[in-house]
Tab-separated table of C-alpha atoms in Angstrom:
chain	number	residue	atom	x	y	z
A	1	MET	CA	108.707	77.135	101.007
A	2	ASN	CA	106.291	78.735	103.157
A	3	GLY	CA	102.793	79.219	102.221
A	4	THR	CA	100.636	82.478	102.273
A	5	ASP	CA	98.721	83.136	105.373
A	6	PRO	CA	95.050	82.693	104.200
A	7	SER	CA	94.039	85.697	105.876
A	8	ASP	CA	96.350	87.693	103.544
A	9	LEU	CA	95.001	86.332	100.544
A	10	GLN	CA	93.737	88.677	97.824
A	11	PHE	CA	90.968	87.643	95.329
A	12	GLY	CA	90.759	88.392	91.809
A	13	CYS	CA	88.092	87.827	89.003
A	14	GLN	CA	88.625	87.352	85.357
A	15	VAL	CA	85.467	88.762	83.786
A	16	VAL	CA	84.437	88.126	80.363
A	17	THR	CA	81.218	88.205	78.087
A	18	TYR	CA	82.497	88.270	74.705
A	19	GLY	CA	80.338	89.975	72.170
A	20	ASP	CA	78.883	91.877	75.082
A	21	VAL	CA	80.571	94.778	76.356
A	22	THR	CA	78.104	95.907	78.723
A	23	GLY	CA	77.851	92.504	80.233
A	24	THR	CA	81.380	92.483	80.981
A	25	VAL	CA	81.427	95.857	82.607
A	26	GLU	CA	78.642	94.803	84.685
A	27	GLN	CA	80.388	91.544	85.806
A	28	ALA	CA	83.244	93.743	86.773
A	29	GLN	CA	80.962	95.688	89.002
A	30	ARG	CA	79.463	92.724	90.543
A	31	ALA	CA	82.767	91.226	91.330
A	32	GLU	CA	83.816	94.353	93.145
A	33	GLU	CA	80.708	94.284	95.173
A	34	ALA	CA	81.442	90.884	95.877
A	35	GLY	CA	84.803	91.521	97.625
A	36	PHE	CA	87.186	90.971	94.734
A	37	ASP	CA	90.385	92.896	94.773
A	38	VAL	CA	91.623	92.523	91.373
A	39	LEU	CA	89.568	92.615	88.094
A	40	THR	CA	91.342	91.129	85.072
A	41	LEU	CA	90.336	90.904	81.302
A	42	PRO	CA	91.768	88.533	78.514
A	43	ASP	CA	93.381	90.428	75.597
A	44	HIS	CA	92.325	88.778	72.262
A	45	LEU	CA	92.117	90.048	68.870
A	46	PHE	CA	91.297	87.295	66.593
A	47	HIS	CA	89.049	84.364	67.375
A	48	PRO	CA	89.324	81.248	65.238
A	49	THR	CA	86.495	81.501	62.589
A	50	GLY	CA	84.398	78.135	61.783
A	51	SER	CA	85.111	76.709	65.188
A	52	ASP	CA	81.882	75.192	67.024
A	53	GLU	CA	83.853	74.355	70.277
A	54	PHE	CA	86.385	77.285	70.925
A	55	LEU	CA	86.253	81.005	71.006
A	56	VAL	CA	83.204	81.259	69.074
A	57	ASP	CA	82.053	84.664	70.243
A	58	PRO	CA	83.909	87.791	68.897
A	59	PRO	CA	86.148	89.557	71.327
A	60	TRP	CA	86.301	93.197	72.224
A	61	GLU	CA	89.229	95.365	72.704
A	62	ALA	CA	90.569	94.977	76.083
A	63	PHE	CA	92.022	98.281	77.167
A	64	THR	CA	88.743	100.061	76.023
A	65	VAL	CA	86.687	97.798	78.240
A	66	LEU	CA	89.294	98.409	81.045
A	67	GLY	CA	88.513	102.066	80.677
A	68	ALA	CA	84.957	101.483	81.030
A	69	ILE	CA	85.370	99.229	84.046
A	70	ALA	CA	87.504	102.000	85.388
A	71	GLN	CA	84.790	104.386	85.312
A	72	HIS	CA	82.177	101.918	86.970
A	73	THR	CA	84.480	100.545	89.802
A	74	ASP	CA	85.878	102.427	92.983
A	75	ARG	CA	88.296	100.112	94.650
A	76	ALA	CA	89.666	97.199	92.623
A	77	THR	CA	92.876	96.926	90.707
A	78	ILE	CA	92.245	96.662	87.007
A	79	MET	CA	94.408	95.026	84.349
A	80	PRO	CA	94.834	92.738	81.375
A	81	GLY	CA	95.022	89.015	82.019
A	82	VAL	CA	97.133	89.209	80.063
A	83	THR	CA	98.134	91.163	77.107
A	84	ASP	CA	100.983	90.237	74.931
A	85	SER	CA	104.185	91.845	73.318
A	86	VAL	CA	103.598	90.742	69.833
A	87	ARG	CA	100.522	92.474	68.501
A	88	ARG	CA	100.929	95.878	70.693
A	89	HIS	CA	103.897	97.975	70.581
A	90	PRO	CA	105.488	98.487	74.079
A	91	THR	CA	105.059	102.313	73.796
A	92	GLU	CA	101.278	101.745	73.222
A	93	LEU	CA	101.308	99.357	76.303
A	94	ALA	CA	103.091	102.015	78.394
A	95	HIS	CA	100.880	104.718	77.319
A	96	SER	CA	97.548	102.731	77.840
A	97	THR	CA	98.410	101.467	81.114
A	98	VAL	CA	99.533	104.971	82.644
A	99	THR	CA	96.536	106.591	81.407
A	100	LEU	CA	94.270	103.841	83.219
A	101	ASP	CA	96.529	104.424	86.296
A	102	ARG	CA	95.650	108.215	86.107
A	103	MET	CA	91.924	107.561	85.336
A	104	THR	CA	91.668	105.242	88.430
A	105	ASP	CA	94.101	107.363	91.022
A	106	GLY	CA	96.528	104.366	91.106
A	107	ARG	CA	94.511	101.318	90.403
A	108	ALA	CA	95.982	100.005	87.242
A	109	ALA	CA	98.397	97.029	86.676
A	110	LEU	CA	99.986	95.416	83.526
A	111	GLY	CA	99.588	91.651	83.001
A	112	ILE	CA	102.081	91.027	80.003
A	113	GLY	CA	103.027	87.654	78.453
A	114	ALA	CA	104.680	86.494	75.175
A	115	GLY	CA	101.617	85.997	73.153
A	116	GLU	CA	99.520	83.177	71.680
A	117	ALA	CA	99.318	82.116	67.894
A	118	PHE	CA	95.502	82.488	67.573
A	119	ASN	CA	95.680	86.219	68.252
A	120	PHE	CA	97.778	87.138	65.411
A	121	THR	CA	97.997	84.123	62.992
A	122	PRO	CA	96.281	86.268	60.241
A	123	MET	CA	98.587	89.037	60.467
A	124	THR	CA	101.125	88.020	57.839
A	125	ASP	CA	103.712	90.900	58.758
A	126	ILE	CA	104.317	89.874	62.151
A	127	GLU	CA	107.107	87.609	63.094
A	128	TRP	CA	107.242	85.374	66.197
A	129	ASP	CA	110.623	83.581	65.978
A	130	ASP	CA	111.846	84.406	69.307
A	131	PRO	CA	108.857	85.698	71.544
A	132	PHE	CA	110.664	85.638	74.715
A	133	SER	CA	113.482	87.936	73.612
A	134	GLN	CA	110.873	90.036	72.167
A	135	PHE	CA	108.892	90.041	75.386
A	136	VAL	CA	112.091	90.987	77.468
A	137	GLU	CA	112.750	94.001	75.392
A	138	ALA	CA	109.093	95.064	75.370
A	139	VAL	CA	109.078	95.091	79.397
A	140	LYS	CA	112.357	97.250	79.290
A	141	VAL	CA	110.845	99.691	76.851
A	142	ILE	CA	107.635	100.049	79.155
A	143	ASP	CA	109.863	100.523	82.238
A	144	GLY	CA	112.330	102.862	80.668
A	145	LEU	CA	109.307	105.221	79.302
A	146	TRP	CA	107.866	105.183	82.539
A	147	ASN	CA	110.864	106.273	84.133
A	148	SER	CA	111.837	108.872	81.325
A	149	GLN	CA	112.266	112.541	81.953
A	150	ALA	CA	112.383	115.477	79.425
A	151	ASP	CA	115.984	116.099	80.495
A	152	ASP	CA	116.642	112.484	80.752
A	153	PRO	CA	114.945	110.928	77.765
A	154	PHE	CA	115.017	107.186	77.156
A	155	SER	CA	116.976	105.422	74.327
A	156	PHE	CA	116.753	101.958	73.387
A	157	ASP	CA	118.435	99.916	70.524
A	158	GLY	CA	117.293	96.420	70.526
A	159	ASP	CA	116.646	93.468	68.124
A	160	PHE	CA	112.861	94.220	67.937
A	161	TYR	CA	112.313	97.682	69.219
A	162	GLY	CA	114.317	101.047	68.975
A	163	LEU	CA	113.619	104.494	70.634
A	164	GLU	CA	115.838	107.598	70.407
A	165	ASP	CA	115.604	110.294	73.045
A	166	ALA	CA	111.970	109.427	73.984
A	167	HIS	CA	109.974	111.151	76.756
A	168	MET	CA	106.465	109.771	77.886
A	169	GLY	CA	105.279	113.064	79.749
A	170	LEU	CA	102.302	111.272	81.212
A	171	LYS	CA	103.304	109.680	84.350
A	172	PRO	CA	101.729	106.970	86.653
A	173	VAL	CA	100.263	107.819	90.000
A	174	GLN	CA	101.647	104.835	91.576
A	175	ASP	CA	105.375	105.124	92.691
A	176	PRO	CA	107.474	103.819	91.114
A	177	ARG	CA	105.261	102.277	88.635
A	178	PRO	CA	102.121	100.197	88.258
A	179	PRO	CA	102.936	96.626	88.940
A	180	ILE	CA	104.005	94.349	86.133
A	181	TRP	CA	102.768	90.851	86.351
A	182	VAL	CA	104.460	88.151	83.898
A	183	GLY	CA	102.263	85.809	82.523
A	184	GLY	CA	104.259	82.504	81.524
A	185	TYR	CA	105.172	79.083	82.676
A	186	GLY	CA	108.523	78.026	81.305
A	187	PRO	CA	111.786	78.488	83.242
A	188	SER	CA	112.934	81.569	81.339
A	189	MET	CA	109.738	83.517	81.820
A	190	ARG	CA	109.574	82.594	85.663
A	191	GLY	CA	113.245	83.499	85.756
A	192	PHE	CA	112.474	86.917	84.331
A	193	ALA	CA	109.448	87.342	86.701
A	194	GLY	CA	111.664	86.704	89.797
A	195	ALA	CA	114.591	89.031	88.363
A	196	VAL	CA	112.681	91.972	87.019
A	197	ALA	CA	108.793	91.816	87.547
A	198	ASP	CA	106.380	92.663	90.298
A	199	GLY	CA	104.634	89.463	90.175
A	200	TRP	CA	104.222	86.053	88.454
A	201	PHE	CA	100.910	85.510	86.846
A	202	PRO	CA	100.499	81.933	85.207
A	203	TRP	CA	97.196	80.548	83.648
A	204	ILE	CA	95.986	77.251	85.107
A	205	HIS	CA	98.099	75.263	87.773
A	206	SER	CA	97.716	72.717	90.425
A	207	PRO	CA	98.889	73.449	93.865
A	208	ASP	CA	101.596	71.134	93.963
A	209	GLN	CA	103.069	72.104	90.575
A	210	TYR	CA	102.767	75.752	91.409
A	211	ALA	CA	104.783	75.443	94.661
A	212	ALA	CA	107.409	73.610	92.512
A	213	ASP	CA	107.568	76.184	89.937
A	214	LEU	CA	107.283	79.275	92.181
A	215	GLU	CA	110.734	78.086	93.455
A	216	ARG	CA	112.449	79.206	90.089
A	217	VAL	CA	110.738	82.687	90.610
A	218	LEU	CA	111.774	83.098	94.196
A	219	SER	CA	115.425	81.898	93.576
A	220	ALA	CA	115.746	84.386	90.468
A	221	ALA	CA	114.698	87.102	92.851
A	222	GLU	CA	117.369	86.144	95.547
A	223	ASP	CA	120.071	85.816	92.585
A	224	ARG	CA	119.288	89.704	91.788
A	225	GLY	CA	119.345	90.603	95.362
A	226	ARG	CA	115.627	91.349	95.671
A	227	ASP	CA	113.436	90.281	98.453
A	228	PRO	CA	111.277	87.303	97.122
A	229	GLU	CA	108.466	88.261	99.557
A	230	GLU	CA	107.964	91.644	97.681
A	231	ILE	CA	106.882	89.444	94.437
A	232	ASP	CA	103.272	88.990	93.931
A	233	ARG	CA	102.465	85.312	93.419
A	234	ALA	CA	99.405	85.133	91.494
A	235	VAL	CA	97.459	82.422	89.363
A	236	MET	CA	94.251	82.216	87.409
A	237	VAL	CA	92.088	79.289	88.295
A	238	PRO	CA	88.691	78.361	87.076
A	239	THR	CA	85.944	78.066	89.680
A	240	THR	CA	82.367	76.795	89.939
A	241	VAL	CA	80.547	77.043	93.194
A	242	THR	CA	76.937	75.713	93.890
A	243	ASP	CA	75.183	74.366	96.776
A	244	ASP	CA	75.302	70.998	95.008
A	245	ALA	CA	79.172	69.904	95.377
A	246	ASP	CA	78.768	67.131	92.744
A	247	GLU	CA	76.856	69.335	90.246
A	248	ALA	CA	79.623	72.155	90.549
A	249	ARG	CA	82.305	69.390	90.092
A	250	GLU	CA	80.456	67.987	86.904
A	251	ILE	CA	80.279	71.422	85.522
A	252	ALA	CA	84.015	72.150	86.086
A	253	VAL	CA	85.255	68.820	84.738
A	254	GLU	CA	83.234	69.114	81.699
A	255	ARG	CA	84.089	72.687	80.840
A	256	ASN	CA	87.704	72.525	81.920
A	257	ARG	CA	89.144	69.482	80.248
A	258	THR	CA	90.123	71.198	77.225
A	259	THR	CA	91.639	74.178	79.290
A	260	LEU	CA	93.971	71.744	80.889
A	261	ALA	CA	94.705	69.917	77.547
A	262	LEU	CA	96.089	73.304	76.534
A	263	ARG	CA	98.794	73.005	79.201
A	264	PRO	CA	100.810	69.917	77.967
A	265	PRO	CA	103.917	70.673	80.190
A	266	LEU	CA	101.544	70.772	83.330
A	267	LEU	CA	99.797	67.642	82.303
A	268	ALA	CA	103.131	65.832	82.144
A	269	GLU	CA	104.344	67.236	85.310
A	270	MET	CA	101.145	65.887	86.728
A	271	GLY	CA	101.852	62.411	85.823
A	272	TYR	CA	100.018	62.381	82.327
A	273	GLU	CA	103.009	62.215	79.913
A	274	GLU	CA	101.212	60.196	77.122
A	275	ILE	CA	98.305	62.722	76.999
A	276	ALA	CA	100.740	65.508	76.938
A	277	GLU	CA	102.588	64.493	73.968
A	278	GLU	CA	99.387	64.461	71.830
A	279	THR	CA	98.305	67.920	72.387
A	280	PRO	CA	99.281	71.361	71.189
A	281	ILE	CA	100.461	73.966	73.881
A	282	MET	CA	98.320	77.134	74.262
A	283	ARG	CA	100.941	79.423	72.698
A	284	ASP	CA	101.059	77.565	69.444
A	285	MET	CA	97.330	77.161	69.121
A	286	ALA	CA	95.744	78.776	65.912
A	287	PHE	CA	92.826	76.506	66.384
A	288	THR	CA	92.995	74.746	62.937
A	289	ASP	CA	90.967	71.853	62.317
A	290	GLU	CA	93.894	69.433	62.884
A	291	GLN	CA	94.766	71.162	66.244
A	292	GLU	CA	91.193	71.138	67.368
A	293	GLU	CA	90.899	67.472	66.646
A	294	GLN	CA	94.206	66.727	68.675
A	295	LEU	CA	92.892	68.928	71.597
A	296	LEU	CA	89.656	67.389	71.756
A	297	SER	CA	91.055	63.817	71.681
A	298	ALA	CA	93.497	64.493	74.265
A	299	ALA	CA	90.880	66.289	76.536
A	300	GLU	CA	88.673	63.028	76.387
A	301	ARG	CA	91.307	61.260	78.064
A	302	ILE	CA	92.172	63.422	80.670
A	303	PRO	CA	90.636	62.025	84.259
A	304	ALA	CA	88.352	64.016	86.226
A	305	GLU	CA	90.576	63.835	89.233
A	306	ALA	CA	93.197	65.795	87.195
A	307	VAL	CA	90.692	68.451	86.353
A	308	ASP	CA	89.884	68.747	90.013
A	309	GLU	CA	93.485	69.644	90.805
A	310	VAL	CA	93.595	72.659	88.530
A	311	THR	CA	90.004	74.121	89.490
A	312	ILE	CA	88.204	75.390	92.339
A	313	SER	CA	84.660	73.615	92.305
A	314	GLY	CA	82.066	72.370	94.617
A	315	ASP	CA	79.985	73.663	97.381
A	316	PRO	CA	81.431	76.546	99.568
A	317	GLU	CA	83.038	74.298	101.998
A	318	ARG	CA	84.984	72.339	99.362
A	319	ALA	CA	85.991	75.626	97.649
A	320	ILE	CA	87.592	76.906	100.773
A	321	GLU	CA	89.516	73.686	101.091
A	322	ARG	CA	90.775	74.083	97.404
A	323	ILE	CA	91.647	77.769	98.057
A	324	GLU	CA	93.663	76.829	101.090
A	325	ALA	CA	95.631	74.351	98.948
A	326	PHE	CA	96.584	77.081	96.715
A	327	ALA	CA	97.458	79.551	99.611
A	328	ASP	CA	99.537	76.717	100.989
A	329	ALA	CA	101.303	76.441	97.597
A	330	GLY	CA	102.342	80.127	98.019
A	331	VAL	CA	99.634	81.877	95.946
A	332	ASP	CA	98.994	85.377	97.584
A	333	ASN	CA	96.648	86.555	94.417
A	334	LEU	CA	94.160	84.090	93.307
A	335	VAL	CA	92.503	85.362	90.177
A	336	LEU	CA	89.500	83.068	89.733
A	337	ILE	CA	87.765	82.437	86.218
A	338	PRO	CA	83.854	81.875	87.027
A	339	VAL	CA	82.785	78.726	84.982
A	340	GLY	CA	79.007	78.160	84.758
A	341	ASP	CA	76.539	80.217	86.455
A	342	PHE	CA	78.496	83.461	87.120
A	343	ASP	CA	75.823	84.870	89.672
A	344	GLU	CA	75.551	81.844	91.581
A	345	THR	CA	79.085	81.311	91.977
A	346	LEU	CA	79.818	85.063	92.782
A	347	ARG	CA	76.971	84.924	95.357
A	348	HIS	CA	78.680	82.196	97.351
A	349	TYR	CA	82.186	84.054	97.224
A	350	GLU	CA	80.367	87.139	98.504
A	351	ASP	CA	78.329	85.500	101.193
A	352	GLU	CA	80.556	82.597	102.440
A	353	ILE	CA	83.984	82.295	100.953
A	354	VAL	CA	85.505	85.714	100.770
A	355	PRO	CA	84.161	86.447	104.356
A	356	TYR	CA	85.692	83.373	105.637
A	357	PHE	CA	89.267	84.273	104.792
A	358	ARG	CA	88.753	87.982	105.667
A	359	ASP	CA	87.412	87.400	109.003
A	360	ARG	CA	90.058	84.989	110.112
């Protein structure tokens, strides 16, 4: 598979200061000033109470904060990275996204996945027996509503959702619709991304495994008669950049061991099968005491070189080398998750890294 021309690479930034809405909006403004093309927010509802290790600060509501970011930015695409089809009805997602698209004159996108347990474990009235099928129906409903007309309303009779003669009058600025990026790792999610969506948007990958997994997306696109080159190939990657490469690497390894531990299939594909067998996968994490103990125990066994493979850390020169590895793997939208000193990392991207790729 051919890689991406590094000069065509788009940069995104995942911004989040939980418990501090204003801080998140300010980070988004700063990222746009630094040259980032896409701004994403995680979409969480419940964070585990009582944990001293994970998600200790309270989450804000993602679409509300995206609306604030819309009013304080001018150029970048804004989107959840990612929302889910479990807690939010697809009619709400269709309406919220098109509202953002109108507010920004066509700068909205929808990142969507099948959900993670910790976001809705306290909600006893929610079933999660078949998240992929529910996700597929949700995307069909969203797309159908965006295309509905008063004289041609949208009806849908599914296992999870039902609409009869629905017409959503507010329409997106973008034609035919805001981009839909699918967040998911398994073969079914990747196949759906290639068959239907505008982009594939997984969380945490190594370049080698990204290239291998991307083949499923592109082959599904070809099977549907789509042009694979028209599909956005995105990924979220933690990044730490400082003047001292060793210091940045140390921060990245310390902060991202547990991140990698939450991706046991990736760990197994990278050759760490024994560790992968001992840690829960992210989608099933409710962050119970037992799960946290398993996660921390597995994370301690992950070698630093494995964490290096799924992060972009070091001084600017090493960061550029890592970014080029992801571009060679086929990534054309690199959404970075700053870890450590946000301002210092952003300064290096603004002054050295983004210009290196833009000026080629």
